[in-house]
PDB file of C-alpha atoms and ligand atoms in Angstrom:
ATOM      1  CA  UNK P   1      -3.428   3.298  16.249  1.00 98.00           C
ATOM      2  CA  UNK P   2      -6.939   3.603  13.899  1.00 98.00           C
ATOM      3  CA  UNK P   3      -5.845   2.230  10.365  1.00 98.00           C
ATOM      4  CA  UNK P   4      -7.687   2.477   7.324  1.00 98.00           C
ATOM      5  CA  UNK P   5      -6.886  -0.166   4.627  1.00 98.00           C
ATOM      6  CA  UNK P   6      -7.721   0.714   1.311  1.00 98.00           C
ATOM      7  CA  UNK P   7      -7.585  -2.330  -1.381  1.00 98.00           C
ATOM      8  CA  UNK P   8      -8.688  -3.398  -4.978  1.00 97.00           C
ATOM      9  CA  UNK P   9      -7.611  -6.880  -5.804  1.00 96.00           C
ATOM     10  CA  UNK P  10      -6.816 -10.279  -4.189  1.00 96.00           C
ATOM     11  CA  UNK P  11      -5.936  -8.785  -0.507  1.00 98.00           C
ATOM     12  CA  UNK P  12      -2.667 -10.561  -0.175  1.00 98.00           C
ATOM     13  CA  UNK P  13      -1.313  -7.373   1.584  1.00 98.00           C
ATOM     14  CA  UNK P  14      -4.220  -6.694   3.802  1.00 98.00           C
ATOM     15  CA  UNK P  15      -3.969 -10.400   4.797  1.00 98.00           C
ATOM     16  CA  UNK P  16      -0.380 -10.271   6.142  1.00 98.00           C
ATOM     17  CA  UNK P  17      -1.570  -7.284   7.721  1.00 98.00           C
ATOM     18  CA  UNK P  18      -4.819  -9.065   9.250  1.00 98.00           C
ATOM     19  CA  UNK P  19      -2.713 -12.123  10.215  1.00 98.00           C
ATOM     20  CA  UNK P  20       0.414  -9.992  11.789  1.00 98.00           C
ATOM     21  CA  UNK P  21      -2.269  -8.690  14.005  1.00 98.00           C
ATOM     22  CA  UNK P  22      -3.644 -11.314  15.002  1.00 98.00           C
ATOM     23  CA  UNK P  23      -0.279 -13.198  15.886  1.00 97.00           C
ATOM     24  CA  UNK P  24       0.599 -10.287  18.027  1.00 97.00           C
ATOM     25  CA  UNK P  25       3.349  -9.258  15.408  1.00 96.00           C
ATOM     26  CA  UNK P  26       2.216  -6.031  14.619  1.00 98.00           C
ATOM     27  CA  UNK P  27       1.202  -4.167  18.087  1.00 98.00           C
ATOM     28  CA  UNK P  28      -1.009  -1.418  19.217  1.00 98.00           C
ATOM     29  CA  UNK P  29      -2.753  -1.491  15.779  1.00 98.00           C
ATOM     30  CA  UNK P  30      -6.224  -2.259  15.268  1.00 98.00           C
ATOM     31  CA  UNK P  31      -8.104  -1.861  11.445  1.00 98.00           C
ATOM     32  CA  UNK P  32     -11.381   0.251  11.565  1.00 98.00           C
ATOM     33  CA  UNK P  33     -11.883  -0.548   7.894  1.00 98.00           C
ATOM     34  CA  UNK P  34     -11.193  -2.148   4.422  1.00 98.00           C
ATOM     35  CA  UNK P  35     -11.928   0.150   1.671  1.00 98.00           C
ATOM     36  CA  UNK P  36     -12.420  -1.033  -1.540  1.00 98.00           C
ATOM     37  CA  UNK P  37     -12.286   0.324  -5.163  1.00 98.00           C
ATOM     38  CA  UNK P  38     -14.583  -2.155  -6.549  1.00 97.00           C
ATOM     39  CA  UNK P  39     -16.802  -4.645  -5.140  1.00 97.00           C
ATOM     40  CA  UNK P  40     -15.102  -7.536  -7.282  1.00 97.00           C
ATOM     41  CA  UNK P  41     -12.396  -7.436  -4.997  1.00 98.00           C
ATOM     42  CA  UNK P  42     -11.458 -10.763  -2.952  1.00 98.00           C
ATOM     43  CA  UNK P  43      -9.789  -8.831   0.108  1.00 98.00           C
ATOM     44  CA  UNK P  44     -13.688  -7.612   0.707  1.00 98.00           C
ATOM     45  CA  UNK P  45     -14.121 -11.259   1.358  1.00 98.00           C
ATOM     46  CA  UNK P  46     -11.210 -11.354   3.406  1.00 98.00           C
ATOM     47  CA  UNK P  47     -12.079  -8.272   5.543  1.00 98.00           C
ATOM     48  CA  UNK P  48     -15.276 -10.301   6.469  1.00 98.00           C
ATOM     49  CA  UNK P  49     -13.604 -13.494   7.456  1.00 98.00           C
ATOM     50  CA  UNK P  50     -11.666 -11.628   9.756  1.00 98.00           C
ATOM     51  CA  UNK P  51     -14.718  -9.743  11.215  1.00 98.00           C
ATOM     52  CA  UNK P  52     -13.536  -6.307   9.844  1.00 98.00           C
ATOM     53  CA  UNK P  53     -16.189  -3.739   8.479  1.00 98.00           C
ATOM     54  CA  UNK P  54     -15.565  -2.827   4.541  1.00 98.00           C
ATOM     55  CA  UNK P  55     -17.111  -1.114   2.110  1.00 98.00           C
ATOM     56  CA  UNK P  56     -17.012   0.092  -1.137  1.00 98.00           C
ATOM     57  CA  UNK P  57     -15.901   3.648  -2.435  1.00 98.00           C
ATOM     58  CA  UNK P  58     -15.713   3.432  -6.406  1.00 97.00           C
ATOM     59  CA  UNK P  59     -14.403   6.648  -8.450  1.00 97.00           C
ATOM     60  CA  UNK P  60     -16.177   5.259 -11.729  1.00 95.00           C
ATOM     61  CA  UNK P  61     -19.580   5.254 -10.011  1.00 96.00           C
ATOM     62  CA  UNK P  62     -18.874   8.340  -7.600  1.00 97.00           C
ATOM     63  CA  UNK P  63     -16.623  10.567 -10.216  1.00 96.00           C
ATOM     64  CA  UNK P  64     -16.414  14.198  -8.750  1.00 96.00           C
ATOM     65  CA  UNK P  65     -17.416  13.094  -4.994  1.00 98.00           C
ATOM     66  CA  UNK P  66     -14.969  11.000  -4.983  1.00 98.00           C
ATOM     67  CA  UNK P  67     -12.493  12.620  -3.008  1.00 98.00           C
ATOM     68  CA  UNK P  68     -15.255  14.268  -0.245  1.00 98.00           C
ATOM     69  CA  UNK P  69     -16.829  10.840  -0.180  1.00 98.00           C
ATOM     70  CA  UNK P  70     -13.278   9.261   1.234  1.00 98.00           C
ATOM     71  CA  UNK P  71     -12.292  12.488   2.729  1.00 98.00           C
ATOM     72  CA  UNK P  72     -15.646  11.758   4.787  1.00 98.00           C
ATOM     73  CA  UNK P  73     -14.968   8.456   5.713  1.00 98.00           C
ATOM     74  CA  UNK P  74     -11.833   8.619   7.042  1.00 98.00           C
ATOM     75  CA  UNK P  75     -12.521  11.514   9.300  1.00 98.00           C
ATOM     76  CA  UNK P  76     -15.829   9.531  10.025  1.00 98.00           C
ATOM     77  CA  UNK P  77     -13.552   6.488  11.351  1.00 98.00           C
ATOM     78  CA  UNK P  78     -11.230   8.764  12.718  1.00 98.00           C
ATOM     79  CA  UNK P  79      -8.554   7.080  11.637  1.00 98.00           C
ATOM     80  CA  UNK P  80      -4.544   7.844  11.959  1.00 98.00           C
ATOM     81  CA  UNK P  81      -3.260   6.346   9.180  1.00 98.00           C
ATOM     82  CA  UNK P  82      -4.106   5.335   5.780  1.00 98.00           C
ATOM     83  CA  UNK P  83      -2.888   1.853   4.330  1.00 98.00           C
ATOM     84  CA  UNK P  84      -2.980   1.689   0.412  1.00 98.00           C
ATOM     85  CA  UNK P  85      -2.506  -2.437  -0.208  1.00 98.00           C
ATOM     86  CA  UNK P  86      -2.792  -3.152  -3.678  1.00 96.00           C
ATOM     87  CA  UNK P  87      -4.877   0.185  -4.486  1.00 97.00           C
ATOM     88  CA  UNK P  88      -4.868   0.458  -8.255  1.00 92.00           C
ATOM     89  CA  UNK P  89      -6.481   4.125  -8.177  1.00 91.00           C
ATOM     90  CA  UNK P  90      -5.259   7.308  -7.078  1.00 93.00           C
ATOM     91  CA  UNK P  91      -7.168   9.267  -3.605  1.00 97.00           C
ATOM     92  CA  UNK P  92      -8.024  12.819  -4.710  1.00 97.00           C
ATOM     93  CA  UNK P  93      -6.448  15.839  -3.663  1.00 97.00           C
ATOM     94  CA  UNK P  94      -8.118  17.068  -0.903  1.00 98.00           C
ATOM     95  CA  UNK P  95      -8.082  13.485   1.016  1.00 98.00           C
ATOM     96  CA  UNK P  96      -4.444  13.730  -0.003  1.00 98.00           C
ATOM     97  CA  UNK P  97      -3.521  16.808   1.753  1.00 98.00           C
ATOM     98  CA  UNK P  98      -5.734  16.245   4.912  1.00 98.00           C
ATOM     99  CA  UNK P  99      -3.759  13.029   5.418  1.00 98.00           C
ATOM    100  CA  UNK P 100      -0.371  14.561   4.252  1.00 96.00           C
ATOM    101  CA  UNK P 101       2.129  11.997   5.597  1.00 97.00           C
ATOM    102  CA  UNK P 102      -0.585   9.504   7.172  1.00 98.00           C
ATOM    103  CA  UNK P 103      -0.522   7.621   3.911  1.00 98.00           C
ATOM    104  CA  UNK P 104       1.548   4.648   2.794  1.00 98.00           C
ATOM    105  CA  UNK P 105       1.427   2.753   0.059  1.00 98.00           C
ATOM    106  CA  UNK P 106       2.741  -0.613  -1.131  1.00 98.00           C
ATOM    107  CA  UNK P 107       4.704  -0.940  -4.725  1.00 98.00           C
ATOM    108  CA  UNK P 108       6.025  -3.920  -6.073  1.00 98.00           C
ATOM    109  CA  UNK P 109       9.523  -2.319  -7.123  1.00 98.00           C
ATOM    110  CA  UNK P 110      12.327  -0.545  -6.370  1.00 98.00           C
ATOM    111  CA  UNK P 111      11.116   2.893  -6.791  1.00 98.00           C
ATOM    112  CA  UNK P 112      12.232   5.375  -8.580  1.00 97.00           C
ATOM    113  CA  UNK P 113      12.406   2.557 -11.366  1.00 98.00           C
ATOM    114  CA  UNK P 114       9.325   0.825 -12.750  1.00 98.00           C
ATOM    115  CA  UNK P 115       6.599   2.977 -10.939  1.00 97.00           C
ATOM    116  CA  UNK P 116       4.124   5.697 -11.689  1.00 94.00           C
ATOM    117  CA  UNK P 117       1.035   6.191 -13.358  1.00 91.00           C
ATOM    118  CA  UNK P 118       0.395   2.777 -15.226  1.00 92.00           C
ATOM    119  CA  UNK P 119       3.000   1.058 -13.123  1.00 94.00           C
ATOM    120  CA  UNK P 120       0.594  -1.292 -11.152  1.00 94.00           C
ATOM    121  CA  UNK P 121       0.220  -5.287 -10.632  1.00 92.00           C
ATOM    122  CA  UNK P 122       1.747  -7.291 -13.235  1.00 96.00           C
ATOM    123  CA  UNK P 123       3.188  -4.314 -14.928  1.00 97.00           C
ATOM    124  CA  UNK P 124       6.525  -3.423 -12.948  1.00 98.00           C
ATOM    125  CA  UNK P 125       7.507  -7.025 -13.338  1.00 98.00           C
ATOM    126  CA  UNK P 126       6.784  -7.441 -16.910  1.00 98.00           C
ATOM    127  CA  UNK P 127       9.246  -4.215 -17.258  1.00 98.00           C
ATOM    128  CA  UNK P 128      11.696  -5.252 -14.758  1.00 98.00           C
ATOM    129  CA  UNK P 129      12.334  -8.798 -17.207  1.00 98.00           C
ATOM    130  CA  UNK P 130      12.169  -6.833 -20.572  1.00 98.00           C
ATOM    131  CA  UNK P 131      14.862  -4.245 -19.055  1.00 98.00           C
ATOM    132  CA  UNK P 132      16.878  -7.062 -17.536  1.00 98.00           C
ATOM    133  CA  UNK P 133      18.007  -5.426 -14.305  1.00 98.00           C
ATOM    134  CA  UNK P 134      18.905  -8.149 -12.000  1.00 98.00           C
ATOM    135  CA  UNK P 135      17.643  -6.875  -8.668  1.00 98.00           C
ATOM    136  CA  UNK P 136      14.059  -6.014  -8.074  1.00 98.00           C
ATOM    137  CA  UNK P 137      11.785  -5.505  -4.651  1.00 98.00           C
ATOM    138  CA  UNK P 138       9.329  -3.242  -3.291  1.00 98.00           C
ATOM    139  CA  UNK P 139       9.049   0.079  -1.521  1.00 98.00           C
ATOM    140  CA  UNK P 140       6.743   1.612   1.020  1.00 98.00           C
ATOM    141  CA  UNK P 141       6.238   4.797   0.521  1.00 98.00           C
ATOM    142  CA  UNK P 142       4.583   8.111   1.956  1.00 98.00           C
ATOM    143  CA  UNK P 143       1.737   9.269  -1.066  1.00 98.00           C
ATOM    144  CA  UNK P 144       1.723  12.536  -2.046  1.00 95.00           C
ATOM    145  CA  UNK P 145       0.012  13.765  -5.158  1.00 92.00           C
ATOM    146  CA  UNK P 146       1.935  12.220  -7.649  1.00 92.00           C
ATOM    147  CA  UNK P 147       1.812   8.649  -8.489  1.00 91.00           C
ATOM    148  CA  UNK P 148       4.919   6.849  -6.107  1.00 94.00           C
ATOM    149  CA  UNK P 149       6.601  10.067  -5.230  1.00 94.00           C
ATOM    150  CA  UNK P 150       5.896  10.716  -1.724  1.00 96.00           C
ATOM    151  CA  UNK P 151       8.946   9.946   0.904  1.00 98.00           C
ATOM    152  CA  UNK P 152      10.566   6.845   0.903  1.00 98.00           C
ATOM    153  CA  UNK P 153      10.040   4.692   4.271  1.00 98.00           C
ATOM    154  CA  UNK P 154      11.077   1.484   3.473  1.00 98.00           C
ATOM    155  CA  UNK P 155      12.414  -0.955   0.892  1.00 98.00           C
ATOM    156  CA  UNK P 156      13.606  -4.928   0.083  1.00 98.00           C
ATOM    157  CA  UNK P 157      14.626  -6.496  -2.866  1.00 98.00           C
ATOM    158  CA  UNK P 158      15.321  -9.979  -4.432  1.00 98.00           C
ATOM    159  CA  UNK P 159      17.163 -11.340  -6.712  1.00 98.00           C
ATOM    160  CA  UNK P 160      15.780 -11.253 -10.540  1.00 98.00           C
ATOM    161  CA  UNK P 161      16.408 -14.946 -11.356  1.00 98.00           C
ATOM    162  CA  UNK P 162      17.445 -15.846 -14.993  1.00 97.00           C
ATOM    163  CA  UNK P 163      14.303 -18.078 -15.443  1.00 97.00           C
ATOM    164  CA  UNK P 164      12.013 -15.567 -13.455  1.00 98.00           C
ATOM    165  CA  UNK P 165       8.380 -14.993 -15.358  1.00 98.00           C
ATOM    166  CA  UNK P 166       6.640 -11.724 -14.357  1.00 98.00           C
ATOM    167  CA  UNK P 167       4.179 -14.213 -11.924  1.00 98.00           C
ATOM    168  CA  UNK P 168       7.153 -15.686 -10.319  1.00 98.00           C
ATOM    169  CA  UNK P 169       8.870 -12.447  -9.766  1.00 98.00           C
ATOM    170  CA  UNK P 170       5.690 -10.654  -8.857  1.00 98.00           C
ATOM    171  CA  UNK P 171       4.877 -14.149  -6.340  1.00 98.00           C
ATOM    172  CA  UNK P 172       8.317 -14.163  -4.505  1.00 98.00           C
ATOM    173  CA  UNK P 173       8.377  -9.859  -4.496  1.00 98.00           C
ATOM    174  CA  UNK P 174       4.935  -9.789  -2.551  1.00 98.00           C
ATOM    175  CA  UNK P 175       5.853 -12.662  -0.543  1.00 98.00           C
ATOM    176  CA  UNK P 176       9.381 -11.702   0.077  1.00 98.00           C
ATOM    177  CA  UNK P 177       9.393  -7.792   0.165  1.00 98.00           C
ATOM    178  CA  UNK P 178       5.955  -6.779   0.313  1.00 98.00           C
ATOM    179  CA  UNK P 179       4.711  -8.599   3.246  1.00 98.00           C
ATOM    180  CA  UNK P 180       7.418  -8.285   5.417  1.00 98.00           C
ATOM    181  CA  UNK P 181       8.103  -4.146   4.494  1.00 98.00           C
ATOM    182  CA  UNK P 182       4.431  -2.847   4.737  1.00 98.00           C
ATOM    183  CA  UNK P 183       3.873  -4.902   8.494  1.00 98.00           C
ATOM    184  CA  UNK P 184       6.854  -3.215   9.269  1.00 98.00           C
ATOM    185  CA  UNK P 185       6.084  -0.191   8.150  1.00 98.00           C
ATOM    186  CA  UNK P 186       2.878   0.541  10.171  1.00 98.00           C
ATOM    187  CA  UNK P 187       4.560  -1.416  13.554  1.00 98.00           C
ATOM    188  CA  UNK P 188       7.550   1.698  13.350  1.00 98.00           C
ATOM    189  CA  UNK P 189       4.560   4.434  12.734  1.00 98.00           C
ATOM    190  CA  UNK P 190       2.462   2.985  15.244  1.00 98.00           C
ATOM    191  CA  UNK P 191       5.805   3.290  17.019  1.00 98.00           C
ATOM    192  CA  UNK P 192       5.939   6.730  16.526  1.00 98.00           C
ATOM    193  CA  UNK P 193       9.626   5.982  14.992  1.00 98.00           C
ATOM    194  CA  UNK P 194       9.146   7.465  11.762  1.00 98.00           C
ATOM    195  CA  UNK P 195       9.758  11.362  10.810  1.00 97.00           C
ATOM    196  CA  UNK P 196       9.754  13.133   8.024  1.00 97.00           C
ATOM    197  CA  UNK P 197      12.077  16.007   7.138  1.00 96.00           C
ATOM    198  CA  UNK P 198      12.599  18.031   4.385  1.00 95.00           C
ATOM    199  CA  UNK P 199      10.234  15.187   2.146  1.00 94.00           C
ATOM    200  CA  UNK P 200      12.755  12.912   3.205  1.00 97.00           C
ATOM    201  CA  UNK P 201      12.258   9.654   5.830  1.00 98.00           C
ATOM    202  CA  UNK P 202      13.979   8.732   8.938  1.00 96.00           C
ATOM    203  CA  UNK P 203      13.691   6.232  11.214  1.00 95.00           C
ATOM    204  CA  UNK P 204      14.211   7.328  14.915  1.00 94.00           C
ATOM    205  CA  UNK P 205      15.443   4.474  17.065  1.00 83.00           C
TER     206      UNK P 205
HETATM  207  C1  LIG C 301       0.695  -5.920  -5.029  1.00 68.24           C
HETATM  208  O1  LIG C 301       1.793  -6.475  -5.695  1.00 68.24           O
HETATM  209  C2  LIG C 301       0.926  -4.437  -4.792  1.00 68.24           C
HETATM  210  O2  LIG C 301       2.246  -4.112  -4.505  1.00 68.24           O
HETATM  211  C3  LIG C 301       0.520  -3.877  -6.127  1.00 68.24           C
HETATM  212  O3  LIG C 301      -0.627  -4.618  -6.510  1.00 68.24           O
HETATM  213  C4  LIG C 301      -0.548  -5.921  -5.932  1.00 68.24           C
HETATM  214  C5  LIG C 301      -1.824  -6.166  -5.171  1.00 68.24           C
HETATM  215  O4  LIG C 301      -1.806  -7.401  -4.507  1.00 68.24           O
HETATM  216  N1  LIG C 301       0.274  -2.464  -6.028  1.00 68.24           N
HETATM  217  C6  LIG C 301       0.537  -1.613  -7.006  1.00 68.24           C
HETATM  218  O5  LIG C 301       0.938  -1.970  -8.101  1.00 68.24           O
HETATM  219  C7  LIG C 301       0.261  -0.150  -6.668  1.00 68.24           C
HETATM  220  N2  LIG C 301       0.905   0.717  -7.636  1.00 68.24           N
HETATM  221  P1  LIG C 301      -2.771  -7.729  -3.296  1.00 68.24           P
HETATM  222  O6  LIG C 301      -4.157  -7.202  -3.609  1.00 68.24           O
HETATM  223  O7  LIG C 301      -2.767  -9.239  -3.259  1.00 68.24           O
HETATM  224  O8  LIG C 301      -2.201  -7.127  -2.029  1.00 68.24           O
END
C-alpha cells in the first residue's frame, strides 16, 4: 500500500511511522511522500534522512489552488491512503471527497472531547488540565469535512496525572497513544481489516 504522509511540525508521528517500517513492524506499506504545510517543518528533515521524497504544499502561499494542487499530487503519486501526522491545516473539499475514507488523521485526545477547529498541538492538553478530567489519549480517525468528525478507527488513553503539565501530558500521549494507534492504524488498512458502515468503523478480524 502507496501512503501519503502529510505533516507540519516536529515529525514525531511520521518518525514512528518511518521507523515501524523499517523494523518490519508495519508490513506491505511503503511512503511515496511527506507533504508538508510549511517548509519550517523538522519532519521535512526527517523525510530526507530516511531517503523519502517531500515537498511542500502551503495554503497561505497557494490560497484557492490549494485543494487542486493536493488533489493533483496525490493522484500524481497514486497513492491509497492519506496519513495526516501532526497536520495543523485542513485539505479542501474536493481532495476530501476524492479520498472519502482513505484519510486518517492523528489527534492528541479522546475525541469527541477537546478537538475541532482550534483544537491542535498544545491546545487539547492545556484544556484537558484546566477541565480536570482524569483520563486523556488520542484517536485515529477517518477525516471528513469537518474538523475531527470523520469515523472513529482507533483510540488509547492514559492516565491524567495530578502533577501532569500540558508538555508532560502532550509527551507521554504522543509517545504512549499516538505512536502506537496511528502504526496500527495503517498495518489493519493495509490489512484490508477496516470497514466502514453507516459512518461508523469496524474492524474485521
Ligand atoms: C501531535 O500531538 C498530533 O497529534 C497533533 O500535533 C502533534 C504533532 O506532533 N495533531 C493535531 O493536533 C491535529 N489536530 P508531530 O509533528 O511530532 O507528529
Amino acid at each position: 500500500m502507496k501512503i501519503a504522509v502529510f505533516v507540519s511540525g516536529g515529525g514525531t508521528n511520521l518518525q514512528a511511522i518511518i521507523d515501524k517500517i523499517a523494523s518490519g513492524e508495519i508490513r506491505n506499506v511503503e511512503i511515496a511522500e511527506v507533504i508538508a504545510s510549511n517548509n519550517k517543518a523538522y519532519a521535512i528533515e526527517r523525510a530526507k534522512i530516511a531517503g523519502i521524497p517531500s515537498k511542500v504544499i502551503s495554503k497561505k502561499e497557494l490560497g484557492d489552488a490549494y485543494d487542486e494542487a493536493t488533489l493533483q499530487e496525490l493522484n500524481g503519486l497514486g497513492v491509497d491512503l492519506v496519513v495526516l501526522a501532526g497536520f495543523l491545516s485542513m485539505l479542501g473539499p474536493k481532495t476530501v471527497q476524492a479520498y472519502a475514507n482513505r484519510i486518517i488523521n492523528i489527534h492528541p485526545a479522546l475525541i469527541p472531547s477537546f478537538c475541532g477547529q482550534g483544537m491542535y498541538g498544545i491546545r487539547p492538553h492545556e484544556a484537558v488540565l484546566a477541565k480536570g478530567v482524569k483520563v486523556s489519549g488520542a484517536t485515529v480517525h477517518f477525516v471528513n469535512e469537518h474538523y475531527d468528525e470523520g469515523p472513529i478507527i482507533l483510540q488509547k488513553a492514559v492516565d491524567v496525572l495530578p502533577d501532569d503539565t500540558p508538555e508532560t501530558l502532550q509527551k507521554r500521549i504522543m509517545v504512549e497513544c499516538e505512536q502506537v494507534i496511528l502504526p496500527k492504524a495503517i498495518q489493519l488498512i493495509a490489512d484490508g481489516k477496516i470497514e466502514v458502515v453507516n459512518n461508523l468503523v469496524r474492524v474485521v478480524q
